[in-house]
Amino acid sequence: MSSYGNPTMTEHTKVDFGAERVDGETASTPGPTVLEKAAPRSERMASNKIECNACPVLCQISEGRTGACDRYANAQGRLIRVDPVVFLSRAAASSDTGESSTNATVAFGASSEAHDSAQAEEALFVTGVGASSTYPDYKPAPFIVASKLGDVDMITVVTEGIFSYCSFKVKIDTDRFLGPEQSNVRCQGEIVGHVTTAEYGSQMLSLGGVHHLTGGSKKEGRVTCDMMLALGNKQAVELSIDGGANLVIRAGAAPIVDGVEEQRMRVGCGSATIGIFAKQWFGHADEVVVVDDHITGVLTEHQAGRCLGMTRSGVKIRGRKSTPGRYFQVANPGTGWGGTDIQDPLAIVEGFDPAVAKPGMRLLMVSTTGEHAQWYELDQHLVPRIAAMPDAVRRTVERIGENCEPSLATVLFLGGAGGSLRAGATENPVLLTRAIKQKLVNVTCGGAPAYVWPGGGITVMVDVSRMPDRSFGTVPTPAIVAPIEFTMTYGAYRDLGGHLDAVRSLESVLANGPEHTEGAPLARRTLARHADNPWPPAMPPMLG
Ligand code: SF4
């Protein structure tokens, strides 16, 4: 928890999350009636408590304490957002690291930037991180900020969304077997997701989601929510897959599979590897077998070898032949050679055709990452014997390794922003949805570009590694809190029924803070824009 605002606020309010207050943003039960000025829900609420209405839990917070999510507090009888709101500077962080430098947290009105509006409007972007929100969004978003892009008047609507319908898609660059497709993924023993369709060189997980957050036991929902919070905030999480591996994953870091840190993402499947390196092997080896759980490649049978005029070696490979030089299912999936379960590559060789193979024939067996490689020569009985690998061949193995990219775990947040959140931007929410689909509005999350899925709703997907640290929060309904910003021209905002009376200049925001005082952040902190992120107001289609 941030200690900003009141460092003594380290105790949070205890609430009964089993009561009727636990409906999320998209739950079927109607949310509570919310008054313009929140009135105590209980006549018995002590006079020194105030009610937070930023989520359906409606904490009654004693003076000097925080609410159940640690995001809101009672500061001398006033409800405040504990964390500072994050601004981005147009100047990017170092492109070497992509990391954002940070300046100190300052109270609104305390900076000289407030007196240099023209420069600030071009140079600062208000993100939804720490911005605060209400539930449902019965008031205009906390920040509806006017700025300039050259001569164009721009508007950015800034808020924090409460997401029940949300998940994380995790791409793990490895050819190792992590678990059967559709298997449950667990955290602390609770089911928090599943293994989904493998992609090229990567295993994929789908984690979180409304069914685990709210459709199971309270413990499942709590563990899922905590896991999602950690994953979104770029922290490591430990997972286990039923019938598969134990994992430690962190956004932007190498995955750890069964205690071993992954190093390389495969250069391609076995067939692709044959295609890439065939010429480099020609003249140095009589046969090359690239062991791969997906497609094991055999050079002399493969089209690449035929094009080079290579003659068959007579090697017989186990598994199901797909097309010439390409074999499926040579072994079981595993963590051995090429994502199979084999430790000895000869386990996939049935033998050699004596009518074709010859003593002295030279055979390279190699994996798709080059991490495994063995050189053989056939003896007089056509049995492969391990021999010293020639330098020219070793260089090709090293080149396979050189062409492998570093293995990473990448984490994308996927959330649905098509609900009441839109009411913070416009009195006619479908117009915001349409304007986004018409590419009149740029959607960002913490300043990071968000992909908006086609079709209905506002379903956004964003790479968490491009968002500021600690962008995500939770509420105990349980649901995830994530920043979201909508940027468009003033004209587009006017046309979609925006809350024009709530538009404020950046100068006013810097000097006075957000529009609403109740539940508002008291301070701000400015981070350098992530080096990979475009300046949000200048993203296409704004340039067009
Ligand atoms: S936002 Fe946090 S403090 Fe406010 S009601 Fe919800 S859990 Fe309680």
Coordinates of C-alpha atoms in Angstrom, one line a residue, residues 21-27 32 34 52-58 69 71-72 81 128 132-138 142 159-167 210 213-214 225 228 413-422 458 460 471-484 486:
R21 CA -22.1 -6.1 -1.6
V22 CA -19.9 -8.5 -3.6
D23 CA -21.5 -8.0 -7.0
G24 CA -18.9 -7.0 -9.6
E25 CA -19.2 -4.6 -12.5
T26 CA -20.7 -7.2 -14.7
A27 CA -22.5 -9.4 -12.2
P32 CA -26.4 -0.7 -5.1
V34 CA -25.6 5.2 -5.2
C52 CA -16.5 4.6 0.2
N53 CA -18.6 4.0 -2.9
A54 CA -15.8 3.4 -5.4
C55 CA -16.9 -0.2 -5.6
P56 CA -19.9 -2.3 -4.5
V57 CA -18.3 -3.3 -1.2
L58 CA -19.1 0.1 0.2
C69 CA -8.6 -2.7 -1.0
R71 CA -6.8 2.1 -2.2
Y72 CA -9.1 4.5 -0.3
R81 CA -7.5 7.9 -3.0
G128 CA -5.8 6.1 -15.2
S132 CA -9.9 6.7 -8.9
S133 CA -13.4 5.8 -10.1
T134 CA -16.9 5.3 -8.9
Y135 CA -19.1 2.3 -9.2
P136 CA -21.2 2.3 -11.3
D137 CA -19.8 5.4 -13.1
Y138 CA -22.5 7.7 -12.1
P142 CA -12.3 11.9 -12.6
T159 CA -10.5 6.5 -15.2
E160 CA -9.8 3.3 -13.4
G161 CA -12.1 0.5 -14.5
I162 CA -13.3 -2.3 -12.3
F163 CA -13.2 -5.5 -14.3
S164 CA -14.8 -8.8 -13.5
Y165 CA -14.6 -9.9 -17.1
C166 CA -10.9 -10.0 -17.5
S167 CA -8.0 -12.4 -17.9
V210 CA -14.8 -14.3 -14.5
L213 CA -13.0 -14.8 -10.0
T214 CA -16.7 -15.2 -9.1
C225 CA -7.6 -12.2 -8.0
M228 CA -3.9 -11.7 -11.5
F413 CA -4.2 -8.1 -20.0
L414 CA -7.6 -8.7 -21.6
G415 CA -10.6 -6.8 -20.2
G416 CA -14.1 -5.7 -21.1
A417 CA -14.7 -2.0 -20.8
G418 CA -18.0 -1.9 -22.5
G419 CA -20.2 -1.5 -19.3
S420 CA -21.0 1.4 -17.0
L421 CA -17.4 2.6 -17.3
R422 CA -18.5 4.3 -20.5
I458 CA -14.9 -2.6 -25.9
V460 CA -9.1 -4.4 -24.9
S471 CA -0.9 -0.2 -12.6
F472 CA -3.3 -2.8 -11.4
G473 CA -5.3 -3.0 -8.2
T474 CA -8.1 -5.2 -6.9
V475 CA -11.4 -4.9 -5.0
P476 CA -12.6 -7.7 -2.9
T477 CA -15.8 -8.4 -4.9
P478 CA -13.3 -9.9 -6.3
A479 CA -12.4 -8.0 -9.4
I480 CA -9.4 -6.3 -11.0
V481 CA -8.9 -2.6 -11.2
A482 CA -7.0 -1.3 -14.3
P483 CA -6.4 2.1 -15.8
I484 CA -8.0 3.1 -19.0
F486 CA -9.8 7.4 -24.1

